Amino acid sequence: MTTALVSSWNEWDPLEEVVVGDPTGACYDVTEPGHRPKRRGPRRDLPFPRGPKPADAIARARAELDGLAALLEARGVTVRRPAPRDFSPAVRTPDFTVEHQYGVACPRDVLLTVGPEIIEATMSRRARYFEHLAYRPLILDYWRRDPRMVWTVAPKPTMADCMYRPGFWDWPLEERHRRMHDYEFCITQDEVVFDAADVMRLGRDLLVQESMTTNRLGIHWLKRHLEPRGLRVHSVHFPLDHFPSHIDCTFVPLRPGLVLTNPDRPLQRGEERLFLDNGWQLVDAPLPSLSNEEMPEFCQSSRWLSMNVLSLSPRTVVCESAEHALHELLDGLGFEVLVVPFRHVYAFGGSLHCATWDVRRAGESGDHLPRQSYAPLDG
Ligand code: ABU
């Protein structure tokens, strides 16, 4: 029997093969209907820069990503990288134009492995519309070499103006708070939209966050696609996160029975039952070492990148080197904690979970949440 090259069912089984992102050719975040980037710190009121990122910022991020790759290789993990690409060309489709693209430091946002299947997400932002192309040589190689690998491309949305909710970015915070249980964000419910990083895999169960980057139709598409093979797709909500984008700074499963949770972003009341009824522990992450204001000037993620960790196994986790409080917590929970410096990657889209995409983990799909009243295709 041929050994599977592509097989990963959850976030914690022993990691065997992974793709680590690359900052080569990256550009700044683009202001567009699905995204409004802002500077932080003393220059917060200056316009957000456009075009390619400076070579020194790219070199610093590359050194950290290479450091992660070296650590993983030293641990016996096969590491692959996306092909370098220039993201500065504009994109014009029949429905939109965007002045330049983004980059491939964060493969997790784009690609989702579910067992033997690689799913290319629809994506939600124009500047990231063609990001999957940088991974196509890798995906084609896996597909050629692994006869059981399934390659799925989710339907691309138009990303036309009408796919986005007018006025969203100008709502005052009080209005966001008032509407927090409506889960209305910058994308409408008119097309299928999801980023892969809004999904967490727990074996037979997958959690998908409704967010600025994933709508209800996107979740419904994943349910309809995955349920026929016995998987259960649950939508999850974090009403106090007024600008949710990607679940991996909010709800991070570390091993069967344990999720690292974000104390600023509790689950919608009632959604915790799935975990508590199955004897899982939800453990709050400690406060990050940086405030939101202290995060790098061009970083568009929250300070909770502190909890954006990469599991190498149910016993071993890689964390950012300055997050000492988190290291202590994980150590106390019985983990071996490995650390790498990673803050220069933050401005390229995220931290350790964002910057990786696991292709193969040892182990099978398992039912870790057997007690539940699951409603298939609840839409
Ligand atoms: N791309 C992960 C960012 C999530 C957050 O800032 O909470």
mmCIF file of C-alpha atoms and ligand atoms in Angstrom:
data_model
loop_
_atom_site.group_PDB
_atom_site.id
_atom_site.type_symbol
_atom_site.label_atom_id
_atom_site.label_comp_id
_atom_site.label_asym_id
_atom_site.label_seq_id
_atom_site.Cartn_x
_atom_site.Cartn_y
_atom_site.Cartn_z
ATOM 1 C CA MET A 1 0.000 0.000 0.000
ATOM 2 C CA THR A 2 1.280 3.513 -0.816
ATOM 3 C CA THR A 3 1.818 5.689 2.228
ATOM 4 C CA ALA A 4 -0.419 8.768 2.247
ATOM 5 C CA LEU A 5 1.413 12.028 1.628
ATOM 6 C CA VAL A 6 -1.612 14.170 2.464
ATOM 7 C CA SER A 7 -3.422 13.285 5.674
ATOM 8 C CA SER A 8 -4.263 15.595 8.554
ATOM 9 C CA TRP A 9 -7.431 15.431 10.618
ATOM 10 C CA ASN A 10 -6.796 17.728 13.541
ATOM 11 C CA GLU A 11 -4.573 20.455 14.972
ATOM 12 C CA TRP A 12 -2.500 18.297 17.335
ATOM 13 C CA ASP A 13 -1.436 14.896 16.002
ATOM 14 C CA PRO A 14 2.320 14.417 15.384
ATOM 15 C CA LEU A 15 3.293 16.764 12.562
ATOM 16 C CA GLU A 16 5.138 15.061 9.695
ATOM 17 C CA GLU A 17 4.967 17.480 6.751
ATOM 18 C CA VAL A 18 4.180 21.185 6.686
ATOM 19 C CA VAL A 19 4.328 24.173 4.373
ATOM 20 C CA VAL A 20 5.922 27.259 5.929
ATOM 21 C CA GLY A 21 5.092 30.657 4.417
ATOM 22 C CA ASP A 22 7.533 32.933 2.609
ATOM 23 C CA PRO A 23 7.580 36.757 2.666
ATOM 24 C CA THR A 24 9.325 37.117 -0.713
ATOM 25 C CA GLY A 25 7.526 39.617 -2.944
ATOM 26 C CA ALA A 26 4.968 40.560 -0.264
ATOM 27 C CA CYS A 27 3.031 43.822 -0.500
ATOM 28 C CA TYR A 28 1.223 45.908 2.111
ATOM 29 C CA ASP A 29 -2.422 45.193 2.965
ATOM 30 C CA VAL A 30 -4.732 46.868 0.461
ATOM 31 C CA THR A 31 -7.633 49.134 1.432
ATOM 32 C CA GLU A 32 -10.650 47.472 -0.194
ATOM 33 C CA PRO A 33 -14.296 46.726 0.706
ATOM 34 C CA GLY A 34 -13.273 43.621 2.679
ATOM 35 C CA HIS A 35 -10.382 45.228 4.548
ATOM 36 C CA ARG A 36 -9.359 48.562 5.956
ATOM 37 C CA PRO A 37 -5.756 48.377 7.170
ATOM 38 C CA LYS A 38 -4.548 50.823 9.806
ATOM 39 C CA ARG A 39 -1.153 51.765 11.209
ATOM 40 C CA ARG A 40 -0.510 51.456 14.939
ATOM 41 C CA GLY A 41 1.538 53.519 17.343
ATOM 42 C CA PRO A 42 2.677 57.145 17.064
ATOM 43 C CA ARG A 43 2.157 57.276 13.270
ATOM 44 C CA ARG A 44 -1.356 55.818 13.468
ATOM 45 C CA ASP A 45 -2.949 58.785 11.655
ATOM 46 C CA LEU A 46 -0.669 58.643 8.613
ATOM 47 C CA PRO A 47 -1.975 56.950 5.460
ATOM 48 C CA PHE A 48 -1.353 53.223 5.214
ATOM 49 C CA PRO A 49 1.483 52.541 2.754
ATOM 50 C CA ARG A 50 0.864 50.860 -0.589
ATOM 51 C CA GLY A 51 2.912 48.628 -2.867
ATOM 52 C CA PRO A 52 5.761 46.198 -2.136
ATOM 53 C CA LYS A 53 7.124 45.918 1.399
ATOM 54 C CA PRO A 54 10.677 47.144 1.966
ATOM 55 C CA ALA A 55 13.521 44.665 1.522
ATOM 56 C CA ASP A 56 14.710 44.986 5.144
ATOM 57 C CA ALA A 57 11.262 44.113 6.555
ATOM 58 C CA ILE A 58 11.109 41.120 4.210
ATOM 59 C CA ALA A 59 14.600 40.008 5.236
ATOM 60 C CA ARG A 60 13.708 40.142 8.958
ATOM 61 C CA ALA A 61 10.518 38.157 8.430
ATOM 62 C CA ARG A 62 12.343 35.668 6.230
ATOM 63 C CA ALA A 63 14.971 35.079 8.926
ATOM 64 C CA GLU A 64 12.220 34.212 11.427
ATOM 65 C CA LEU A 65 10.298 31.973 9.010
ATOM 66 C CA ASP A 66 13.555 30.208 8.108
ATOM 67 C CA GLY A 67 14.253 29.802 11.834
ATOM 68 C CA LEU A 68 10.885 28.089 12.282
ATOM 69 C CA ALA A 69 11.567 25.874 9.262
ATOM 70 C CA ALA A 70 14.960 24.889 10.737
ATOM 71 C CA LEU A 71 13.399 24.037 14.111
ATOM 72 C CA LEU A 72 10.752 21.880 12.440
ATOM 73 C CA GLU A 73 13.332 20.083 10.320
ATOM 74 C CA ALA A 74 15.465 19.440 13.386
ATOM 75 C CA ARG A 75 12.380 17.770 14.858
ATOM 76 C CA GLY A 76 12.074 15.476 11.847
ATOM 77 C CA VAL A 77 9.274 17.369 10.084
ATOM 78 C CA THR A 78 9.452 17.701 6.282
ATOM 79 C CA VAL A 79 9.178 21.406 5.437
ATOM 80 C CA ARG A 80 8.177 22.774 2.057
ATOM 81 C CA ARG A 81 7.851 26.382 0.919
ATOM 82 C CA PRO A 82 5.678 28.131 -1.685
ATOM 83 C CA ALA A 83 7.369 29.251 -4.896
ATOM 84 C CA PRO A 84 8.597 32.882 -4.743
ATOM 85 C CA ARG A 85 6.313 35.246 -6.620
ATOM 86 C CA ASP A 86 5.869 38.945 -7.283
ATOM 87 C CA PHE A 87 2.679 40.231 -5.683
ATOM 88 C CA SER A 88 2.953 43.794 -6.978
ATOM 89 C CA PRO A 89 0.926 43.401 -10.212
ATOM 90 C CA ALA A 90 -2.633 44.743 -10.136
ATOM 91 C CA VAL A 91 -5.509 42.311 -10.615
ATOM 92 C CA ARG A 92 -8.439 42.966 -12.896
ATOM 93 C CA THR A 93 -11.355 40.538 -13.151
ATOM 94 C CA PRO A 94 -14.753 41.192 -14.767
ATOM 95 C CA ASP A 95 -16.002 42.302 -11.324
ATOM 96 C CA PHE A 96 -13.226 44.257 -9.627
ATOM 97 C CA THR A 97 -9.770 45.714 -9.865
ATOM 98 C CA VAL A 98 -7.244 45.843 -7.063
ATOM 99 C CA GLU A 99 -4.005 47.813 -7.203
ATOM 100 C CA HIS A 100 -1.726 44.981 -6.041
ATOM 101 C CA GLN A 101 -1.815 41.639 -4.241
ATOM 102 C CA TYR A 102 -0.627 40.532 -0.808
ATOM 103 C CA GLY A 103 1.838 37.651 -0.315
ATOM 104 C CA VAL A 104 2.263 34.080 0.884
ATOM 105 C CA ALA A 105 3.590 34.344 4.417
ATOM 106 C CA CYS A 106 0.319 32.816 5.692
ATOM 107 C CA PRO A 107 -0.665 29.625 3.883
ATOM 108 C CA ARG A 108 -3.130 28.720 6.689
ATOM 109 C CA ASP A 109 -5.522 31.405 5.468
ATOM 110 C CA VAL A 110 -5.824 29.826 2.042
ATOM 111 C CA LEU A 111 -5.544 26.045 2.383
ATOM 112 C CA LEU A 112 -7.321 23.502 4.529
ATOM 113 C CA THR A 113 -6.312 19.858 4.844
ATOM 114 C CA VAL A 114 -9.137 17.540 5.904
ATOM 115 C CA GLY A 115 -7.842 13.979 5.988
ATOM 116 C CA PRO A 116 -6.649 13.185 2.434
ATOM 117 C CA GLU A 117 -8.206 16.325 0.959
ATOM 118 C CA ILE A 118 -6.733 19.752 0.287
ATOM 119 C CA ILE A 119 -9.391 22.449 -0.032
ATOM 120 C CA GLU A 120 -8.499 25.791 -1.586
ATOM 121 C CA ALA A 121 -10.659 28.356 0.238
ATOM 122 C CA THR A 122 -12.736 30.918 -1.650
ATOM 123 C CA MET A 123 -10.967 33.773 0.175
ATOM 124 C CA SER A 124 -12.715 37.026 1.081
ATOM 125 C CA ARG A 125 -10.375 39.851 0.034
ATOM 126 C CA ARG A 126 -9.612 41.006 -3.476
ATOM 127 C CA ALA A 127 -5.871 41.318 -2.930
ATOM 128 C CA ARG A 128 -5.832 37.622 -1.981
ATOM 129 C CA TYR A 129 -8.025 36.377 -4.828
ATOM 130 C CA PHE A 130 -5.208 34.580 -6.643
ATOM 131 C CA GLU A 131 -3.037 33.677 -3.660
ATOM 132 C CA HIS A 132 -3.724 29.951 -4.142
ATOM 133 C CA LEU A 133 -1.718 30.069 -7.381
ATOM 134 C CA ALA A 134 1.536 30.294 -5.413
ATOM 135 C CA TYR A 135 0.724 26.910 -3.841
ATOM 136 C CA ARG A 136 -0.413 25.184 -7.009
ATOM 137 C CA PRO A 137 3.003 23.640 -7.846
ATOM 138 C CA LEU A 138 3.060 22.077 -4.359
ATOM 139 C CA ILE A 139 -0.553 20.911 -4.551
ATOM 140 C CA LEU A 140 -0.024 19.436 -8.004
ATOM 141 C CA ASP A 141 3.043 17.612 -6.723
ATOM 142 C CA TYR A 142 1.069 16.119 -3.796
ATOM 143 C CA TRP A 143 -1.738 15.160 -6.166
ATOM 144 C CA ARG A 144 0.692 13.445 -8.549
ATOM 145 C CA ARG A 145 2.534 11.546 -5.863
ATOM 146 C CA ASP A 146 -0.396 10.572 -3.626
ATOM 147 C CA PRO A 147 -3.101 8.738 -5.588
ATOM 148 C CA ARG A 148 -5.556 9.061 -2.713
ATOM 149 C CA MET A 149 -5.152 12.807 -2.324
ATOM 150 C CA VAL A 150 -8.333 14.732 -3.161
ATOM 151 C CA TRP A 151 -7.929 18.263 -4.541
ATOM 152 C CA THR A 152 -10.899 20.568 -4.126
ATOM 153 C CA VAL A 153 -11.273 24.171 -5.223
ATOM 154 C CA ALA A 154 -14.140 25.958 -3.474
ATOM 155 C CA PRO A 155 -16.253 28.217 -5.718
ATOM 156 C CA LYS A 156 -14.654 31.615 -6.213
ATOM 157 C CA PRO A 157 -16.967 34.502 -5.283
ATOM 158 C CA THR A 158 -17.192 37.566 -7.523
ATOM 159 C CA MET A 159 -15.806 39.965 -4.888
ATOM 160 C CA ALA A 160 -17.837 42.588 -6.758
ATOM 161 C CA ASP A 161 -18.886 45.678 -4.760
ATOM 162 C CA CYS A 162 -22.277 44.082 -4.066
ATOM 163 C CA MET A 163 -20.607 41.210 -2.152
ATOM 164 C CA TYR A 164 -19.676 43.680 0.600
ATOM 165 C CA ARG A 165 -21.849 45.551 3.081
ATOM 166 C CA PRO A 166 -21.684 49.301 2.480
ATOM 167 C CA GLY A 167 -20.858 51.416 5.519
ATOM 168 C CA PHE A 168 -19.544 48.548 7.662
ATOM 169 C CA TRP A 169 -16.146 50.127 8.294
ATOM 170 C CA ASP A 170 -17.727 53.407 9.392
ATOM 171 C CA TRP A 171 -20.088 51.950 11.998
ATOM 172 C CA PRO A 172 -19.126 53.381 15.381
ATOM 173 C CA LEU A 173 -18.057 50.815 17.968
ATOM 174 C CA GLU A 174 -21.321 51.325 19.898
ATOM 175 C CA GLU A 175 -23.261 50.241 16.827
ATOM 176 C CA ARG A 176 -21.018 47.196 16.409
ATOM 177 C CA HIS A 177 -21.678 46.338 20.037
ATOM 178 C CA ARG A 178 -25.425 46.819 19.632
ATOM 179 C CA ARG A 179 -25.424 44.510 16.585
ATOM 180 C CA MET A 180 -22.870 42.031 17.911
ATOM 181 C CA HIS A 181 -25.313 39.109 17.959
ATOM 182 C CA ASP A 182 -26.391 39.762 14.360
ATOM 183 C CA TYR A 183 -22.940 38.713 13.122
ATOM 184 C CA GLU A 184 -23.128 41.196 10.275
ATOM 185 C CA PHE A 185 -19.715 42.046 8.946
ATOM 186 C CA CYS A 186 -18.154 43.500 5.812
ATOM 187 C CA ILE A 187 -19.182 40.532 3.641
ATOM 188 C CA THR A 188 -22.865 39.926 2.898
ATOM 189 C CA GLN A 189 -24.647 36.546 2.791
ATOM 190 C CA ASP A 190 -25.082 36.652 -0.993
ATOM 191 C CA GLU A 191 -22.168 34.439 -2.059
ATOM 192 C CA VAL A 192 -20.150 31.532 -0.652
ATOM 193 C CA VAL A 193 -17.184 33.066 1.202
ATOM 194 C CA PHE A 194 -14.643 31.539 3.558
ATOM 195 C CA ASP A 195 -10.988 31.795 4.504
ATOM 196 C CA ALA A 196 -9.421 28.499 5.575
ATOM 197 C CA ALA A 197 -8.120 30.047 8.812
ATOM 198 C CA ASP A 198 -11.658 30.347 10.160
ATOM 199 C CA VAL A 199 -11.686 26.556 10.528
ATOM 200 C CA MET A 200 -10.347 24.440 13.393
ATOM 201 C CA ARG A 201 -10.174 20.660 12.908
ATOM 202 C CA LEU A 202 -10.843 18.264 15.776
ATOM 203 C CA GLY A 203 -11.064 14.932 13.950
ATOM 204 C CA ARG A 204 -14.662 14.149 13.078
ATOM 205 C CA ASP A 205 -15.731 17.664 14.129
ATOM 206 C CA LEU A 206 -14.744 20.926 12.496
ATOM 207 C CA LEU A 207 -15.455 24.356 13.947
ATOM 208 C CA VAL A 208 -16.001 27.291 11.617
ATOM 209 C CA GLN A 209 -16.159 30.854 12.883
ATOM 210 C CA GLU A 210 -18.647 33.273 11.313
ATOM 211 C CA SER A 211 -16.564 36.370 10.706
ATOM 212 C CA MET A 212 -15.465 39.206 8.435
ATOM 213 C CA THR A 213 -13.765 36.539 6.286
ATOM 214 C CA THR A 214 -16.339 33.685 6.448
ATOM 215 C CA ASN A 215 -20.088 34.007 6.005
ATOM 216 C CA ARG A 216 -22.990 31.648 6.673
ATOM 217 C CA LEU A 217 -23.040 30.450 3.068
ATOM 218 C CA GLY A 218 -19.342 29.601 3.351
ATOM 219 C CA ILE A 219 -20.068 27.509 6.451
ATOM 220 C CA HIS A 220 -23.017 25.903 4.692
ATOM 221 C CA TRP A 221 -20.813 25.017 1.719
ATOM 222 C CA LEU A 222 -18.311 23.327 4.038
ATOM 223 C CA LYS A 223 -21.110 21.410 5.777
ATOM 224 C CA ARG A 224 -22.610 20.205 2.522
ATOM 225 C CA HIS A 225 -19.185 19.256 1.228
ATOM 226 C CA LEU A 226 -17.909 17.453 4.323
ATOM 227 C CA GLU A 227 -20.975 15.948 5.980
ATOM 228 C CA PRO A 228 -21.554 13.175 3.410
ATOM 229 C CA ARG A 229 -18.294 11.605 4.583
ATOM 230 C CA GLY A 230 -19.381 11.530 8.216
ATOM 231 C CA LEU A 231 -17.780 14.767 9.408
ATOM 232 C CA ARG A 232 -19.661 17.346 11.488
ATOM 233 C CA VAL A 233 -19.245 21.042 10.775
ATOM 234 C CA HIS A 234 -20.250 23.409 13.593
ATOM 235 C CA SER A 235 -20.536 27.159 13.243
ATOM 236 C CA VAL A 236 -19.128 28.994 16.251
ATOM 237 C CA HIS A 237 -19.441 32.620 17.324
ATOM 238 C CA PHE A 238 -17.544 34.988 19.559
ATOM 239 C CA PRO A 239 -19.902 37.966 20.002
ATOM 240 C CA LEU A 240 -17.401 40.203 21.808
ATOM 241 C CA ASP A 241 -14.971 40.073 18.895
ATOM 242 C CA HIS A 242 -16.349 42.949 16.860
ATOM 243 C CA PHE A 243 -13.905 42.468 13.977
ATOM 244 C CA PRO A 244 -13.423 38.687 13.817
ATOM 245 C CA SER A 245 -11.108 37.336 11.153
ATOM 246 C CA HIS A 246 -9.641 33.821 11.540
ATOM 247 C CA ILE A 247 -10.312 31.635 14.551
ATOM 248 C CA ASP A 248 -6.686 30.887 15.454
ATOM 249 C CA CYS A 249 -6.266 33.767 17.911
ATOM 250 C CA THR A 250 -9.545 32.917 19.606
ATOM 251 C CA PHE A 251 -10.124 29.192 20.041
ATOM 252 C CA VAL A 252 -7.082 26.922 19.705
ATOM 253 C CA PRO A 253 -7.465 23.162 20.333
ATOM 254 C CA LEU A 254 -4.190 21.764 21.713
ATOM 255 C CA ARG A 255 -4.991 18.108 22.286
ATOM 256 C CA PRO A 256 -8.121 15.983 22.747
ATOM 257 C CA GLY A 257 -9.909 17.479 25.736
ATOM 258 C CA LEU A 258 -8.141 20.852 25.811
ATOM 259 C CA VAL A 259 -8.744 24.176 24.054
ATOM 260 C CA LEU A 260 -6.782 27.376 24.634
ATOM 261 C CA THR A 261 -9.400 30.143 24.755
ATOM 262 C CA ASN A 262 -9.259 33.924 24.500
ATOM 263 C CA PRO A 263 -10.548 35.613 27.682
ATOM 264 C CA ASP A 264 -11.636 38.699 25.684
ATOM 265 C CA ARG A 265 -13.669 36.561 23.276
ATOM 266 C CA PRO A 266 -15.946 34.057 25.021
ATOM 267 C CA LEU A 267 -18.012 31.665 22.924
ATOM 268 C CA GLN A 268 -21.610 32.591 22.282
ATOM 269 C CA ARG A 269 -23.641 31.363 25.229
ATOM 270 C CA GLY A 270 -24.641 27.726 24.698
ATOM 271 C CA GLU A 271 -21.876 26.900 22.219
ATOM 272 C CA GLU A 272 -19.545 25.865 25.047
ATOM 273 C CA ARG A 273 -21.865 22.932 25.841
ATOM 274 C CA LEU A 274 -20.418 20.826 23.020
ATOM 275 C CA PHE A 275 -17.061 20.888 24.808
ATOM 276 C CA LEU A 276 -18.184 20.781 28.433
ATOM 277 C CA ASP A 277 -20.636 17.918 27.782
ATOM 278 C CA ASN A 278 -17.692 15.932 26.434
ATOM 279 C CA GLY A 279 -15.437 16.675 29.389
ATOM 280 C CA TRP A 280 -13.174 19.128 27.565
ATOM 281 C CA GLN A 281 -11.334 21.867 29.430
ATOM 282 C CA LEU A 282 -11.444 25.423 28.085
ATOM 283 C CA VAL A 283 -8.369 27.194 29.442
ATOM 284 C CA ASP A 284 -7.961 30.960 29.009
ATOM 285 C CA ALA A 285 -4.678 32.168 27.541
ATOM 286 C CA PRO A 286 -2.790 34.640 29.735
ATOM 287 C CA LEU A 287 -2.585 38.296 28.720
ATOM 288 C CA PRO A 288 -0.238 38.777 25.746
ATOM 289 C CA SER A 289 3.112 40.452 26.368
ATOM 290 C CA LEU A 290 2.214 43.373 24.046
ATOM 291 C CA SER A 291 -0.795 45.675 24.046
ATOM 292 C CA ASN A 292 -2.601 46.236 20.736
ATOM 293 C CA GLU A 293 -0.861 49.630 20.466
ATOM 294 C CA GLU A 294 2.556 48.026 20.961
ATOM 295 C CA MET A 295 2.061 45.531 18.127
ATOM 296 C CA PRO A 296 4.198 46.231 15.020
ATOM 297 C CA GLU A 297 3.101 49.352 13.130
ATOM 298 C CA PHE A 298 1.821 47.529 10.024
ATOM 299 C CA CYS A 299 0.465 44.412 11.744
ATOM 300 C CA GLN A 300 -3.280 43.997 11.149
ATOM 301 C CA SER A 301 -3.843 41.245 13.718
ATOM 302 C CA SER A 302 -4.623 41.674 17.396
ATOM 303 C CA ARG A 303 -2.221 41.215 20.315
ATOM 304 C CA TRP A 304 -3.750 37.734 20.634
ATOM 305 C CA LEU A 305 -1.276 36.517 18.039
ATOM 306 C CA SER A 306 0.347 35.446 21.318
ATOM 307 C CA MET A 307 -1.901 32.334 21.308
ATOM 308 C CA ASN A 308 -1.445 31.573 17.595
ATOM 309 C CA VAL A 309 0.719 28.540 18.346
ATOM 310 C CA LEU A 310 1.699 25.525 16.240
ATOM 311 C CA SER A 311 1.306 22.047 17.742
ATOM 312 C CA LEU A 312 3.943 19.481 16.806
ATOM 313 C CA SER A 313 2.133 16.771 18.762
ATOM 314 C CA PRO A 314 -0.339 16.478 21.667
ATOM 315 C CA ARG A 315 2.691 17.060 23.917
ATOM 316 C CA THR A 316 4.758 19.693 22.082
ATOM 317 C CA VAL A 317 3.828 23.235 21.080
ATOM 318 C CA VAL A 318 5.839 25.976 19.343
ATOM 319 C CA CYS A 319 5.249 29.496 20.749
ATOM 320 C CA GLU A 320 6.587 32.991 20.082
ATOM 321 C CA SER A 321 9.690 33.443 22.236
ATOM 322 C CA ALA A 322 8.564 36.543 24.180
ATOM 323 C CA GLU A 323 5.230 35.093 25.399
ATOM 324 C CA HIS A 324 6.584 33.934 28.761
ATOM 325 C CA ALA A 325 3.228 33.793 30.549
ATOM 326 C CA LEU A 326 1.894 31.456 27.872
ATOM 327 C CA HIS A 327 5.021 29.278 28.072
ATOM 328 C CA GLU A 328 4.441 28.882 31.801
ATOM 329 C CA LEU A 329 0.775 28.044 31.376
ATOM 330 C CA LEU A 330 1.514 25.395 28.746
ATOM 331 C CA ASP A 331 4.369 23.979 30.774
ATOM 332 C CA GLY A 332 1.979 23.634 33.722
ATOM 333 C CA LEU A 333 -0.467 21.802 31.461
ATOM 334 C CA GLY A 334 2.232 19.231 30.670
ATOM 335 C CA PHE A 335 3.478 20.495 27.307
ATOM 336 C CA GLU A 336 7.028 20.671 26.043
ATOM 337 C CA VAL A 337 7.259 24.304 24.926
ATOM 338 C CA LEU A 338 9.564 25.179 22.023
ATOM 339 C CA VAL A 339 10.100 28.841 21.220
ATOM 340 C CA VAL A 340 11.135 30.884 18.197
ATOM 341 C CA PRO A 341 11.241 34.673 17.672
ATOM 342 C CA PHE A 342 8.432 35.555 15.285
ATOM 343 C CA ARG A 343 7.380 39.193 15.757
ATOM 344 C CA HIS A 344 8.766 40.369 12.445
ATOM 345 C CA VAL A 345 6.331 38.020 10.729
ATOM 346 C CA TYR A 346 3.337 39.650 12.447
ATOM 347 C CA ALA A 347 3.069 42.424 9.856
ATOM 348 C CA PHE A 348 2.966 39.779 7.128
ATOM 349 C CA GLY A 349 -0.340 38.387 8.394
ATOM 350 C CA GLY A 350 0.072 36.409 11.572
ATOM 351 C CA SER A 351 2.100 34.149 13.795
ATOM 352 C CA LEU A 352 3.040 30.467 13.931
ATOM 353 C CA HIS A 353 -0.312 28.877 13.129
ATOM 354 C CA CYS A 354 -1.078 31.389 10.371
ATOM 355 C CA ALA A 355 2.363 30.964 8.792
ATOM 356 C CA THR A 356 2.061 27.197 8.429
ATOM 357 C CA TRP A 357 -0.249 24.744 6.702
ATOM 358 C CA ASP A 358 -0.034 21.165 7.837
ATOM 359 C CA VAL A 359 -0.107 18.626 5.052
ATOM 360 C CA ARG A 360 0.433 15.462 7.051
ATOM 361 C CA ARG A 361 0.023 14.511 10.685
ATOM 362 C CA ALA A 362 0.232 10.933 11.929
ATOM 363 C CA GLY A 363 -3.083 9.548 13.110
ATOM 364 C CA GLU A 364 -6.607 9.018 11.972
ATOM 365 C CA SER A 365 -9.837 10.934 12.224
ATOM 366 C CA GLY A 366 -11.266 10.374 15.694
ATOM 367 C CA ASP A 367 -14.536 11.165 17.408
ATOM 368 C CA HIS A 368 -13.453 13.380 20.295
ATOM 369 C CA LEU A 369 -16.866 14.951 20.884
ATOM 370 C CA PRO A 370 -19.251 11.992 20.861
ATOM 371 C CA ARG A 371 -21.941 13.538 23.093
ATOM 372 C CA GLN A 372 -23.849 16.033 21.014
ATOM 373 C CA SER A 373 -27.149 16.784 19.394
ATOM 374 C CA TYR A 374 -25.778 17.679 15.997
ATOM 375 C CA ALA A 375 -28.088 19.198 13.419
ATOM 376 C CA PRO A 376 -26.816 18.345 9.930
ATOM 377 C CA LEU A 377 -27.218 21.033 7.300
ATOM 378 C CA ASP A 378 -28.810 23.529 9.687
ATOM 379 C CA GLY A 379 -27.568 26.242 7.355
HETATM 380 N N1 ABU B 1 -4.899 36.118 11.226
HETATM 381 C C1 ABU B 1 -5.155 35.943 12.606
HETATM 382 C C2 ABU B 1 -5.622 37.243 13.255
HETATM 383 C C3 ABU B 1 -6.678 37.040 14.244
HETATM 384 C C4 ABU B 1 -6.757 38.130 15.281
HETATM 385 O O1 ABU B 1 -6.140 39.175 15.176
HETATM 386 O O2 ABU B 1 -7.437 37.935 16.261
#
